[in-house]
Coordinates of C-alpha atoms and ligand atoms in Angstrom, one line a residue:
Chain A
X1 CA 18.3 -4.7 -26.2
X2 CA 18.7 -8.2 -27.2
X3 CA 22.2 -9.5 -28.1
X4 CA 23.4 -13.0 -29.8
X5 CA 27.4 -13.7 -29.5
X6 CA 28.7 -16.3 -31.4
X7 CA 25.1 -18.7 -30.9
X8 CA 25.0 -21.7 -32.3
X9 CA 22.4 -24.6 -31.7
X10 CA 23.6 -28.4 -32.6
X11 CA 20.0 -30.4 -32.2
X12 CA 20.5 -33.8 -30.5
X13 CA 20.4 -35.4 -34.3
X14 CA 23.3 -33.6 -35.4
X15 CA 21.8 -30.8 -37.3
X16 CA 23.2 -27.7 -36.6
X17 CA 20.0 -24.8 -37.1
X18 CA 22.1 -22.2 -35.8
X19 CA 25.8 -21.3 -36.7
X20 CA 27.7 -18.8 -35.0
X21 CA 24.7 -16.1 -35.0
X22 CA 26.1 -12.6 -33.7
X23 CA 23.8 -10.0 -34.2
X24 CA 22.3 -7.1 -32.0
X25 CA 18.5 -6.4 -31.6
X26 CA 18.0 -2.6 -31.0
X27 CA 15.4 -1.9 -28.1
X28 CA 11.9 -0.5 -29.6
X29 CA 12.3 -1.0 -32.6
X30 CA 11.4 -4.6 -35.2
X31 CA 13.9 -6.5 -36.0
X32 CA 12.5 -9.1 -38.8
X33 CA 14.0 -12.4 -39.1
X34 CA 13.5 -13.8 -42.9
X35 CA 14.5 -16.6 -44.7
X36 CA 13.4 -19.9 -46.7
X37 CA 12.4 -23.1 -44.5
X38 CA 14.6 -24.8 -42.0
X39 CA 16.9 -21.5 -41.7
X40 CA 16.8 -21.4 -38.5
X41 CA 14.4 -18.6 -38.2
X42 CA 12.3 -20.4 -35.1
X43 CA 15.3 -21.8 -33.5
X44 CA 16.9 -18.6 -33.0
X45 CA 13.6 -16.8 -31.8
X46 CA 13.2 -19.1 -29.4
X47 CA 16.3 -18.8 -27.9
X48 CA 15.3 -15.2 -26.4
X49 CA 13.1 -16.8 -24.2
X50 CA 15.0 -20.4 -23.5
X51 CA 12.6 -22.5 -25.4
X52 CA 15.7 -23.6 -26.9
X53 CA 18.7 -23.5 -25.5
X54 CA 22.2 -22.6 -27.5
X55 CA 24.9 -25.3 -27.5
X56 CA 27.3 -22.5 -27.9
X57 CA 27.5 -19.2 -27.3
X58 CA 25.3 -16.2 -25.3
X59 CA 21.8 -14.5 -25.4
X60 CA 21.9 -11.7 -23.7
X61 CA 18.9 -9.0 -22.9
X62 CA 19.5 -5.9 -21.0
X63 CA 23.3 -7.6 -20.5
X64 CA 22.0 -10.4 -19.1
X65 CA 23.0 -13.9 -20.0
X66 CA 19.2 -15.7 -20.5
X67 CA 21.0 -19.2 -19.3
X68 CA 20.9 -17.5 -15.7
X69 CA 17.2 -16.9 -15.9
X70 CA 14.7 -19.4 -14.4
X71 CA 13.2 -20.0 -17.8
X72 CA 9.4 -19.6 -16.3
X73 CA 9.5 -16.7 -15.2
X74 CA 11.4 -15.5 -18.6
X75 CA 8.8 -16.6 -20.6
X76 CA 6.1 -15.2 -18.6
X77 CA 7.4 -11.5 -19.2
X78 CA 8.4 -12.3 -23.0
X79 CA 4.9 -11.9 -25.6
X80 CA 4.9 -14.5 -27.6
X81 CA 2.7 -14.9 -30.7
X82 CA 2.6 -17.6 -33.3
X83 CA 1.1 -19.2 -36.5
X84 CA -2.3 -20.7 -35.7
X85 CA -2.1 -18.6 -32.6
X86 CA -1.5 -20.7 -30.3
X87 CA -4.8 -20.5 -28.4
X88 CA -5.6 -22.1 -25.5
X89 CA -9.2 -24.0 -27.6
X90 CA -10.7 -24.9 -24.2
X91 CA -10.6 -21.3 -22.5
X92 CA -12.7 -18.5 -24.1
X93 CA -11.3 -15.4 -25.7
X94 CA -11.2 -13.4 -22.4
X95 CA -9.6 -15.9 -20.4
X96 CA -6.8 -16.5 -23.0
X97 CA -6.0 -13.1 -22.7
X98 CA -5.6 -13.3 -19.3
X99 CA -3.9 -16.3 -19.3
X100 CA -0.2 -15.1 -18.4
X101 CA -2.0 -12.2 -15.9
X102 CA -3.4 -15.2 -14.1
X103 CA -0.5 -17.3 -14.1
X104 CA 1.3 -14.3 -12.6
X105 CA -0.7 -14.2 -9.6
X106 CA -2.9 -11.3 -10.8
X107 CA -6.6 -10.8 -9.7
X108 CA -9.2 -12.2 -12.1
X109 CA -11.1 -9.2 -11.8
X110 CA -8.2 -7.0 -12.8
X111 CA -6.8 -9.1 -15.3
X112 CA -10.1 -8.9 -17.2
X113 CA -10.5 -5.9 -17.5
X114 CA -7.4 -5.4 -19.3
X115 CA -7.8 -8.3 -21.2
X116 CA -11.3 -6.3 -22.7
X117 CA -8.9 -3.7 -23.3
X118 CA -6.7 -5.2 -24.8
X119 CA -9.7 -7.0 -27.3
X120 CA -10.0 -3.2 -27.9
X121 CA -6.4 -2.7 -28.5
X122 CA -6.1 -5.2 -31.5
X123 CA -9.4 -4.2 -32.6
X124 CA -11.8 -6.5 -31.9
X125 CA -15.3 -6.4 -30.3
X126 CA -15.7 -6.7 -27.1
X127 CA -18.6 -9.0 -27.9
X128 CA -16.1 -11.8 -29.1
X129 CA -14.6 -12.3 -25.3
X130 CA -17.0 -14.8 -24.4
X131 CA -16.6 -16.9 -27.7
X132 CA -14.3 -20.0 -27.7
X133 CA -11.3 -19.8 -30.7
X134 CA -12.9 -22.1 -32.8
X135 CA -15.9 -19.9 -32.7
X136 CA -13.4 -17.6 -34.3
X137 CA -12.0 -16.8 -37.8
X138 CA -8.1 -17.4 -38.3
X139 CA -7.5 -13.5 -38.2
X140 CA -9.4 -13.1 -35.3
X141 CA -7.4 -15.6 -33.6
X142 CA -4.5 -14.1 -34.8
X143 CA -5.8 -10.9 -33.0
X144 CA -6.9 -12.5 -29.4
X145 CA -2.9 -14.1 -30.1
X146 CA -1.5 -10.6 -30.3
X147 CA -3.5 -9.2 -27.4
X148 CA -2.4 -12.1 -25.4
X149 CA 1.2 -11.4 -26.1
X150 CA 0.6 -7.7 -24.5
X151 CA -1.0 -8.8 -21.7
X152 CA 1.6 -8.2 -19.4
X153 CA 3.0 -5.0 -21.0
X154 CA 6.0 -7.1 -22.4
X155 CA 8.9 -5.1 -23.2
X156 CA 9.9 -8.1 -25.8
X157 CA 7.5 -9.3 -28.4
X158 CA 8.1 -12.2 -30.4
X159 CA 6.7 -13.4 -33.3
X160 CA 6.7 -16.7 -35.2
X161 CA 5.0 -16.2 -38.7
X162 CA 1.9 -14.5 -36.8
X163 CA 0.0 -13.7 -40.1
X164 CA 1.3 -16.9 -42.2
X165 CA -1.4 -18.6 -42.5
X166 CA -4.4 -16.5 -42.6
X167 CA -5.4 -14.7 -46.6
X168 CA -3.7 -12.2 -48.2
X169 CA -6.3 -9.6 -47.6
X170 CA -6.6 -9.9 -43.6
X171 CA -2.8 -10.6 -43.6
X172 CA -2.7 -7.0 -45.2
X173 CA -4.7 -5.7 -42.6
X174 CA -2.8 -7.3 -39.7
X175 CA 0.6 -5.9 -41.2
X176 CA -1.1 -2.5 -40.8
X177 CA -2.8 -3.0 -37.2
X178 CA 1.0 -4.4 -36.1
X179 CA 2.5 -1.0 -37.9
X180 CA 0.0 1.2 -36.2
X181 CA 0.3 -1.0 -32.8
X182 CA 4.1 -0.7 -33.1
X183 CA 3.8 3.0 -33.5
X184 CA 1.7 3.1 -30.8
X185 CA 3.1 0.8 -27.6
X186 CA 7.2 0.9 -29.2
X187 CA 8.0 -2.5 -28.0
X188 CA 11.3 -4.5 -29.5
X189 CA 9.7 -6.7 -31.6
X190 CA 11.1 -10.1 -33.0
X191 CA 9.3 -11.3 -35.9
X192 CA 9.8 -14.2 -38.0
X193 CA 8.8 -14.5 -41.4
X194 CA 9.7 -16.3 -45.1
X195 CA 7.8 -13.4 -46.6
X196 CA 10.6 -10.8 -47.9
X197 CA 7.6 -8.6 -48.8
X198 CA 6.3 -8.9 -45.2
X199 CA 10.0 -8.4 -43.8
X200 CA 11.0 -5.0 -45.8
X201 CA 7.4 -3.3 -44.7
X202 CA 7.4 -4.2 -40.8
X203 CA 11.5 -4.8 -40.2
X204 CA 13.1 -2.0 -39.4
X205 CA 16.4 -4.4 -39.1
X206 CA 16.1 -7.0 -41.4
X207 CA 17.8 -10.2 -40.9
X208 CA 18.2 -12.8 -43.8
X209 CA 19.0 -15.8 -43.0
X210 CA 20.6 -18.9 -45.0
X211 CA 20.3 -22.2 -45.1
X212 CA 22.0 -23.8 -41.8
X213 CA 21.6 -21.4 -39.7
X214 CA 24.0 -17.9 -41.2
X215 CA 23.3 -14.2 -41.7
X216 CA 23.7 -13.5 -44.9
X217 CA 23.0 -9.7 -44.2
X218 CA 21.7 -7.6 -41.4
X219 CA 20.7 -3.8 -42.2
X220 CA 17.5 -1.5 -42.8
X221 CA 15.5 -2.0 -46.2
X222 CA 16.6 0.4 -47.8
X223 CA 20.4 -0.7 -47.3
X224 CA 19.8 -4.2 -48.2
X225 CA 18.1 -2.8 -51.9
X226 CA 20.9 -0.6 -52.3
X227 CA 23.7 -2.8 -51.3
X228 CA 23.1 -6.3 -51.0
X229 CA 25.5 -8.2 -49.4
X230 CA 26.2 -11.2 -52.0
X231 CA 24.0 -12.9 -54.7
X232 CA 21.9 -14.7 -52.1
X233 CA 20.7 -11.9 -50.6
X234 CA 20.2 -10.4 -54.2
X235 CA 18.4 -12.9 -55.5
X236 CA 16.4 -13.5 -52.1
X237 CA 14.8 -10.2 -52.0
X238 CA 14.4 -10.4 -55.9
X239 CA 16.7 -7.1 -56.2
X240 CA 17.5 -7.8 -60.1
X241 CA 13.9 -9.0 -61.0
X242 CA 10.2 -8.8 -60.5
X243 CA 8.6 -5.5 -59.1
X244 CA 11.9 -4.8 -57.4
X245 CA 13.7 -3.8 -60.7
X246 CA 11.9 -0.9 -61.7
X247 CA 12.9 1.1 -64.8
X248 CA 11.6 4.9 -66.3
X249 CA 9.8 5.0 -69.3
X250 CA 8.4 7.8 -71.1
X251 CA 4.3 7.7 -72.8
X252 CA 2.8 10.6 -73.9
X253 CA 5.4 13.0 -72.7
X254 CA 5.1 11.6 -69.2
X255 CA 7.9 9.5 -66.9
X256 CA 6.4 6.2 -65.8
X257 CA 8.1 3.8 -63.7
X258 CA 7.3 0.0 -64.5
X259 CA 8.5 -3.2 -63.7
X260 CA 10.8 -5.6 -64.9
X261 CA 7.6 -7.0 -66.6
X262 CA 7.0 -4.0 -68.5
X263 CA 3.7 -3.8 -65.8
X264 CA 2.9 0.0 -64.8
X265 CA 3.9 0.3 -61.3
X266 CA 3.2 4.1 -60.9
X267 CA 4.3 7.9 -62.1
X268 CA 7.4 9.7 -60.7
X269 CA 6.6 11.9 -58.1
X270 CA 8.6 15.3 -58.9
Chain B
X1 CA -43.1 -59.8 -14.8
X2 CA -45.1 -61.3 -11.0
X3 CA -41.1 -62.6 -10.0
X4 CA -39.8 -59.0 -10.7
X5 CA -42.9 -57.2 -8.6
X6 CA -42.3 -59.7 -5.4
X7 CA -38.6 -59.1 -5.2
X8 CA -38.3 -55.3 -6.0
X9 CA -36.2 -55.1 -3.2
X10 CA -34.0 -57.5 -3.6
X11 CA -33.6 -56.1 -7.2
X12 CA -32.7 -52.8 -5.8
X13 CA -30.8 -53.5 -2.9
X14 CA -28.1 -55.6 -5.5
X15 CA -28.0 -53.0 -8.2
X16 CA -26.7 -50.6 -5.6
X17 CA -24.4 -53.3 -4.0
X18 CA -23.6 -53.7 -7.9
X19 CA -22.9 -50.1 -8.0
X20 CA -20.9 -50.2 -4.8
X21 CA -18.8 -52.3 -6.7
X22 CA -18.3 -51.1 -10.1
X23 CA -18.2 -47.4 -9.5
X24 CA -14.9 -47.6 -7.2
X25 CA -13.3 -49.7 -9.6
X26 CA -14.4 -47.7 -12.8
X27 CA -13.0 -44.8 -10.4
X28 CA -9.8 -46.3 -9.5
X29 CA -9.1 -47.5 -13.1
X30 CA -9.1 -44.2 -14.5
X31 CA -7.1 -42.4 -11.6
X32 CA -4.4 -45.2 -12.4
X33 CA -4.4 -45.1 -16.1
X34 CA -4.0 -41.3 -16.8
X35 CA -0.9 -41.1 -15.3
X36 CA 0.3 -44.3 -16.7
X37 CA -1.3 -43.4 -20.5
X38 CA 0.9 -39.6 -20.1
X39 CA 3.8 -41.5 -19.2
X40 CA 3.6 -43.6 -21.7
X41 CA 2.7 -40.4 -24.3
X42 CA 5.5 -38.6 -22.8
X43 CA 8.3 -41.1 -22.5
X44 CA 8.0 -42.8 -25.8
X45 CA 10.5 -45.7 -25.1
X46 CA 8.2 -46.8 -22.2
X47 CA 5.3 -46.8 -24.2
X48 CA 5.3 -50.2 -25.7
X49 CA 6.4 -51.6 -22.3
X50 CA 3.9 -50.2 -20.2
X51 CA 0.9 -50.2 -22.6
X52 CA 1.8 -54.4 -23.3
X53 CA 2.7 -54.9 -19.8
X54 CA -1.5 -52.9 -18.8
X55 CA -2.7 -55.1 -22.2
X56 CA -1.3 -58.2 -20.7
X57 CA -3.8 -57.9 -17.7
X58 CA -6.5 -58.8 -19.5
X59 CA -5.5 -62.1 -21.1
X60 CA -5.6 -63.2 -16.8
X61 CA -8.4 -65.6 -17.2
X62 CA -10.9 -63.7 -14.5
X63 CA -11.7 -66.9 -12.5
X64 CA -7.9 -67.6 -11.7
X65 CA -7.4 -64.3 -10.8
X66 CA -9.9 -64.2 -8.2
X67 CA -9.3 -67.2 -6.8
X68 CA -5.5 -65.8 -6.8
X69 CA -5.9 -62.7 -5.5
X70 CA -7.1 -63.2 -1.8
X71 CA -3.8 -65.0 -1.4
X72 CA -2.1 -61.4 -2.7
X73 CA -4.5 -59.3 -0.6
X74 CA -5.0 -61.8 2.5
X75 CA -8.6 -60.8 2.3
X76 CA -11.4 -63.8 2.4
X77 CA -12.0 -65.0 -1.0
X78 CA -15.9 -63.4 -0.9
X79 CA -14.5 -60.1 0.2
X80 CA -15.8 -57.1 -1.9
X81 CA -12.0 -56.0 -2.1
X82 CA -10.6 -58.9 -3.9
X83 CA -13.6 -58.1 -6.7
X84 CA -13.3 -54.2 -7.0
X85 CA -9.1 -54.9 -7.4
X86 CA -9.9 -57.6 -10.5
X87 CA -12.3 -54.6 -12.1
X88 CA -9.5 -52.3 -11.4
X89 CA -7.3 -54.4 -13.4
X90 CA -9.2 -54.9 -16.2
X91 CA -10.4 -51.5 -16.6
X92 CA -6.7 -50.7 -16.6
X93 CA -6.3 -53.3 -19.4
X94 CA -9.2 -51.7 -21.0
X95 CA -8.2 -47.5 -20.8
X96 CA -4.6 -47.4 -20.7
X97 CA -3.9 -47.4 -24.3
X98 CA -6.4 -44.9 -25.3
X99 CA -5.2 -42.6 -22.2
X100 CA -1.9 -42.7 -24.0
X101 CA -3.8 -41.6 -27.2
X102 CA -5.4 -38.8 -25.5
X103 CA -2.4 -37.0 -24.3
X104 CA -1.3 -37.8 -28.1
X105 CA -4.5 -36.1 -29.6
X106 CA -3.1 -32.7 -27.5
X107 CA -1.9 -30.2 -30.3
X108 CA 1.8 -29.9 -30.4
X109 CA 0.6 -26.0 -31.4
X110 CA -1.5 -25.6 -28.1
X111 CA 1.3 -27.5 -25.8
X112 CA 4.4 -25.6 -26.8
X113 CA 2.2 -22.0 -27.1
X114 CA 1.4 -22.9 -23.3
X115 CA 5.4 -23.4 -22.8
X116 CA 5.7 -20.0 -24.8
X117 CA 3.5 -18.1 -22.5
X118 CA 5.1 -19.1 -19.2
X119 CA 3.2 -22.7 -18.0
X120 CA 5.3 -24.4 -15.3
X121 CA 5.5 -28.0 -16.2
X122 CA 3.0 -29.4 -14.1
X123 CA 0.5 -26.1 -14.5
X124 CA 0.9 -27.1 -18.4
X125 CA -0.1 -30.6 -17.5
X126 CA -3.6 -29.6 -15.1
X127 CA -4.4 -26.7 -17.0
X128 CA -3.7 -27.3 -20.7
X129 CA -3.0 -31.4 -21.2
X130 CA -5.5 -33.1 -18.8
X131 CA -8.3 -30.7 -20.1
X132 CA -7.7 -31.4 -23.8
X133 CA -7.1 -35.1 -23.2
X134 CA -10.7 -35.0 -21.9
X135 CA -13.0 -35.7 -24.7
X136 CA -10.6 -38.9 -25.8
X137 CA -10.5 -39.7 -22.0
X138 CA -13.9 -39.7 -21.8
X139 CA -14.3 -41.9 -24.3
X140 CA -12.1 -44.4 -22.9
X141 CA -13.7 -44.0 -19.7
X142 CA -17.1 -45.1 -21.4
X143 CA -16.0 -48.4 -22.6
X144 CA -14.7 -48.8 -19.0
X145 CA -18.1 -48.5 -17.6
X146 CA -19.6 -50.3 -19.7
X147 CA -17.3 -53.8 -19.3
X148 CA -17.0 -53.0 -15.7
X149 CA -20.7 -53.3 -15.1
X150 CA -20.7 -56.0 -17.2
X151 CA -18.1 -57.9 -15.9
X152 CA -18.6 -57.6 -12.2
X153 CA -21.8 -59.7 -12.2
X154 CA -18.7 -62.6 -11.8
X155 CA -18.6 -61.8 -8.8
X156 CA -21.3 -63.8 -8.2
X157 CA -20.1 -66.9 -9.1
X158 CA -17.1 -66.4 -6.0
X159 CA -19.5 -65.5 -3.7
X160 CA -19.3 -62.1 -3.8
X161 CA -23.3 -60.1 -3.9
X162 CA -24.1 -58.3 -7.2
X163 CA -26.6 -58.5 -9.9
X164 CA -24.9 -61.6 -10.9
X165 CA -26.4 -63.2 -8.3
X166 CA -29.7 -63.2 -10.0
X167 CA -28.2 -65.1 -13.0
X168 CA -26.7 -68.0 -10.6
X169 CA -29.3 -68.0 -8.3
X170 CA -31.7 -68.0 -11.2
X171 CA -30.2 -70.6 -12.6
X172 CA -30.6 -72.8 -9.8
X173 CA -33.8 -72.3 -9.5
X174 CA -34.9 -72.5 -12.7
X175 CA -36.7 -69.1 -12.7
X176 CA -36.1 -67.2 -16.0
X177 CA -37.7 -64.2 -14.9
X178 CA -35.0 -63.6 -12.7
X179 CA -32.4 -64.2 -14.9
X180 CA -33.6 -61.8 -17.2
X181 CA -33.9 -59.2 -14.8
X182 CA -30.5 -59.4 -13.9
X183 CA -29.5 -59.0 -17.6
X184 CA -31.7 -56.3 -18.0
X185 CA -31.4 -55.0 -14.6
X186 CA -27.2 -54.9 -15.8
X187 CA -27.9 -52.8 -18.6
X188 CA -29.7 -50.3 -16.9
X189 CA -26.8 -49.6 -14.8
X190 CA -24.1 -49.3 -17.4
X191 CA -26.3 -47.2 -19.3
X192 CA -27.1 -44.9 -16.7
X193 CA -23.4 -44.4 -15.9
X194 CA -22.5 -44.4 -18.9
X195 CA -25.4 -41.4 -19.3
X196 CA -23.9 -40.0 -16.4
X197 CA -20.2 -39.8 -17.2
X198 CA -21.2 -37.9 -20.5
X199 CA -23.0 -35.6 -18.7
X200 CA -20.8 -35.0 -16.3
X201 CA -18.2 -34.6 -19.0
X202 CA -20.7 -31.5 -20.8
X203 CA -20.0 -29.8 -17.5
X204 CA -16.7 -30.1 -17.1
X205 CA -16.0 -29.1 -20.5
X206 CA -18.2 -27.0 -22.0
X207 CA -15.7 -26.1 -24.9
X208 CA -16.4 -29.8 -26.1
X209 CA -18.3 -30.3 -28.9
X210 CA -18.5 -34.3 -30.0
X211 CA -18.0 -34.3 -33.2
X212 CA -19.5 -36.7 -35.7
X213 CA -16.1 -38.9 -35.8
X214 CA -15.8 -38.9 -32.3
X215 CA -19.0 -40.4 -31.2
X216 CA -18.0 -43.1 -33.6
X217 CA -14.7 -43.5 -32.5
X218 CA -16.5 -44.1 -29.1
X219 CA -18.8 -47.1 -30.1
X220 CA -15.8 -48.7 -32.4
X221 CA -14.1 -49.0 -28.9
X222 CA -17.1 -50.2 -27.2
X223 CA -17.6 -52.7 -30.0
X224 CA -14.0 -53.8 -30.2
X225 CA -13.6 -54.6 -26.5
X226 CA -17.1 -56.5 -26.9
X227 CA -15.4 -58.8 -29.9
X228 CA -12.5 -59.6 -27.6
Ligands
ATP1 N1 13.7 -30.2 -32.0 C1 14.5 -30.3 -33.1 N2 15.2 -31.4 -33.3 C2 16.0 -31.6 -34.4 N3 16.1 -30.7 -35.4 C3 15.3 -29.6 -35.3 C4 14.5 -29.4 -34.2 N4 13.9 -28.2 -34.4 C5 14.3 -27.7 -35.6 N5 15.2 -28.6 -36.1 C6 15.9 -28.4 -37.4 O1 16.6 -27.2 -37.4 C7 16.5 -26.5 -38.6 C8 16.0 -25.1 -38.4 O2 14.7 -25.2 -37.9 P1 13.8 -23.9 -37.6 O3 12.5 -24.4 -37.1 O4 14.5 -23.0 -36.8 O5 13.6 -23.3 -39.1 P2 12.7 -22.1 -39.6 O6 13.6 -21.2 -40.2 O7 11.8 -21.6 -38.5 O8 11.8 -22.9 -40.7 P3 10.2 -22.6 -41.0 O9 10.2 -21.4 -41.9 O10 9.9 -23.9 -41.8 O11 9.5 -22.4 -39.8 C9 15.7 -27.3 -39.5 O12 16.5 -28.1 -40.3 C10 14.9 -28.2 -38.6 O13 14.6 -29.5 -39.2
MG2 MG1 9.7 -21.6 -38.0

């Protein structure tokens, strides 16, 4: 479980990104961080593993304050995935993998063979471990990214926009490999995400974040379409418009639901 | 062409002296300047100091500064030393400013995904920053070579052996011959190092491929340190 009490995070500059953030992270599940740019959205992820730290206030995991932590070592059992992935360019597929296995101490031998595993894992071919990234297309990268994050069997996954900037169609397919993955290993994911879409199908906590660094609302999907908590919230996850607002309509003796368009968005199932 | 048969030997003996000369200070140079180019990349109120104060070192008229540096060193004024510490200096003048760009030309991305992951400071700096500085590094390193070979023929005119020797003595004698062969002779070195240092650059980073703009990058430096 990862906790935030009262965090807030003034930058040297005077901008405050974060402002008085509590909010609980339940263990094994996602909790999806969303919001429009400059929210705060990195800032607070990277506060779980001291990238940043708070100017006021606690991160805690498993009870434990992360300011006591020796941030190295923190990072080191924390996944971490990002937009562009991150890859080390000058180390091949395999090695990337095993990067935080070798900087752990691990065997090379060892940590290879779990890295192939772990190509396996995220679906790619084992073929591709001897490529460099750039050899690579952006969703592959975005794969060898996620199999490095699990390298070490993280209990804590974090995720900064992983599928942002790859197409809609792979980023589709990623959603669903990180849905089946989730399903599979259970981790506590943190993922971060201006995608609302993206947010309601992966979070099982959604946070929304506002401008300067507040929660606007913290709940399951479902609860934040049913019961928004203010007119920001309502109008971020497009609850009175768009595909959202669905109505019932009846043609040829048959209830259709369609959008607020008037599109067809499918047939009530009795 | 009958001067160049007769003195083989001598030919060869002084491009290897010439070597003995340039390679420690082409060596030394870039040892020096990466750390002083990350500094400068890292701590970006030291940068215009540092990278005016390395600039500055070559505006030292070479003749004055070997004349004034046995006094410094306490070494004879035709020792070898005094020599490889002037190429030092200039190749320092030279790299230091691209060293800073190539710790510059490191993705932010890459750098603070290593941090992410768990690299220790200095890890991040051997494993992830010095390897990606490399192909920009290189680069510099190039241009050293090449005005290093260049400009330790000088030594010559102190006293000191090298393939400038050929030129003075040459000169005095009135034999053109020779004094081509030293110019030629010259050339052959830089190039070969220069040959060299790429190759030994393919191996040490077999991830790198030059692109188009880089190999022009290269010879823009090589051109503008020529002009100055
Ligand atoms: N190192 C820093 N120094 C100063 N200000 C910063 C720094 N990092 C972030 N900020 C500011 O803090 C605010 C929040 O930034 P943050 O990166 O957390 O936003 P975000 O929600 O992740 O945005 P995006 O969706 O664009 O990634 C922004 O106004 C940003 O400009
Ligand atoms: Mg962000």
């Amino acid at each position: 479980m990862i906790e935030f009490r009262g965090v807030t995070k003034q930058f040297p500059d005077g901008t405050v990104a974060v402002a008085g953030v509590d909010i609980v992270v339940p263990p094994r599940k996602t909790t999806v961080f969303v919001g429009s740019s400059g929210s705060g959205k990195t800032t607070l992820l990277r506060m779980i593993n001291r990238m940043v730290d708070p100017t006021a206030g606690q991160v805690l995991i498993d009870g434990t304050d992360v300011a006591t932590l020796e941030p190295v070592g923190l990072r080191r059992g924390i996944g971490y995935v990002m937009q562009n992935s991150g890859l080390l360019p000058h180390r091949k597929v395999i090695d990337n993998v095993a990067t935080v296995p070798l900087l752990r101490g691990e065997k090379k031998a060892v940590a290879h063979a779990r890295a192939l595993e772990l190509l396996d894992t995220v679906g790619l071919d084992r073929s591709l471990a001897d490529k460099y990234p750039s050899q690579l297309s952006g969703g592959q990268q975005q794969r060898v990214g996620v199999a490095r994050g699990l390298a070490v069997d993280p209990n804590i996954l974090l995720m900064d926009e992983p599928f942002g900037a790859v197409d809609p169609i792979v980023r589709a397919e990623l959603q669903q490999e990180l849905l089946r993955l989730q399903g599979e290993l259970g981790k506590t994911v943190v993922f971060v995400t201006h995608d609302i879409d993206e947010a309601f199908l992966l979070g099982d906590q959604v946070v929304i974040m506002q401008h300067g660094g507040q929660i606007s609302q913290a709940a399951s999907p479902a609860e934040i379409l049913a019961n928004p908590a203010d007119d920001f919230v309502a109008d971020f996850v497009g609850a009175n418009r768009g595909k959202r607002a669905l109505h019932l309509t009846e043609v040829d003796g048959r209830r259709i639901v369609v959008d607020d368009d008037g599109r067809p968005a499918g047939v009530l199932a009795s | 062409m009958n001067w160049l048969w007769s003195n083989l030997d001598l030919v060869g003996e002084l491009m290897l002296t010439h070597l003995a000369l340039s390679v420690p200070a082409i060596i030394l140079s870039f040892v020096i300047s990466v750390p002083i180019g990350w500094i400068a990349h890292r701590y970006r109120w030291s940068r215009g100091v540092l990278l005016s104060l390395c600039g500055l070192l070559y505006a030292i008229p070479s003749l004055a500064l070997l004349i004034a540096l046995p006094i410094v060193t306490g070494q004879r004024t035709t020792s070898p030393i005094n020599l490889v510490i002037a190429l030092t200096l200039y190749g320092i003048a030279v790299i230091v400013r691209t060293a800073a760009d190539a710790f510059d030309a490191v993705e932010p991305d890459v750098r603070q995904s290593a941090t992410a992951i768990g690299y220790s400071a200095a890890g991040r700096f051997w494993g992830v920053e010095l390897p990606l500085a490399g192909p920009v590094l290189l680069s510099g390193l190039r241009v050293v070579i090449v005005s290093t070979v260049s400009l330790a023929t000088i030594g010559a005119v102190i006293g000191v052996q090298s393939l400038g020797s050929l030129f003075t003595d040459g000169l005095q004698r009135g034999i053109q011959a020779e004094i081509i062969t030293g110019i030629v002779a010259t050339m052959v070195l830089a190039i070969g190092l220069d040959w060299a240092s790429v190759a030994i650059g393919r191996m040490l980073m077999p991830w790198w491929r030059p692109s188009a703009a880089e190999r022009r990058r290269t010879l823009d430096r090589v051109e503008r340190v020529d002009a100055a």
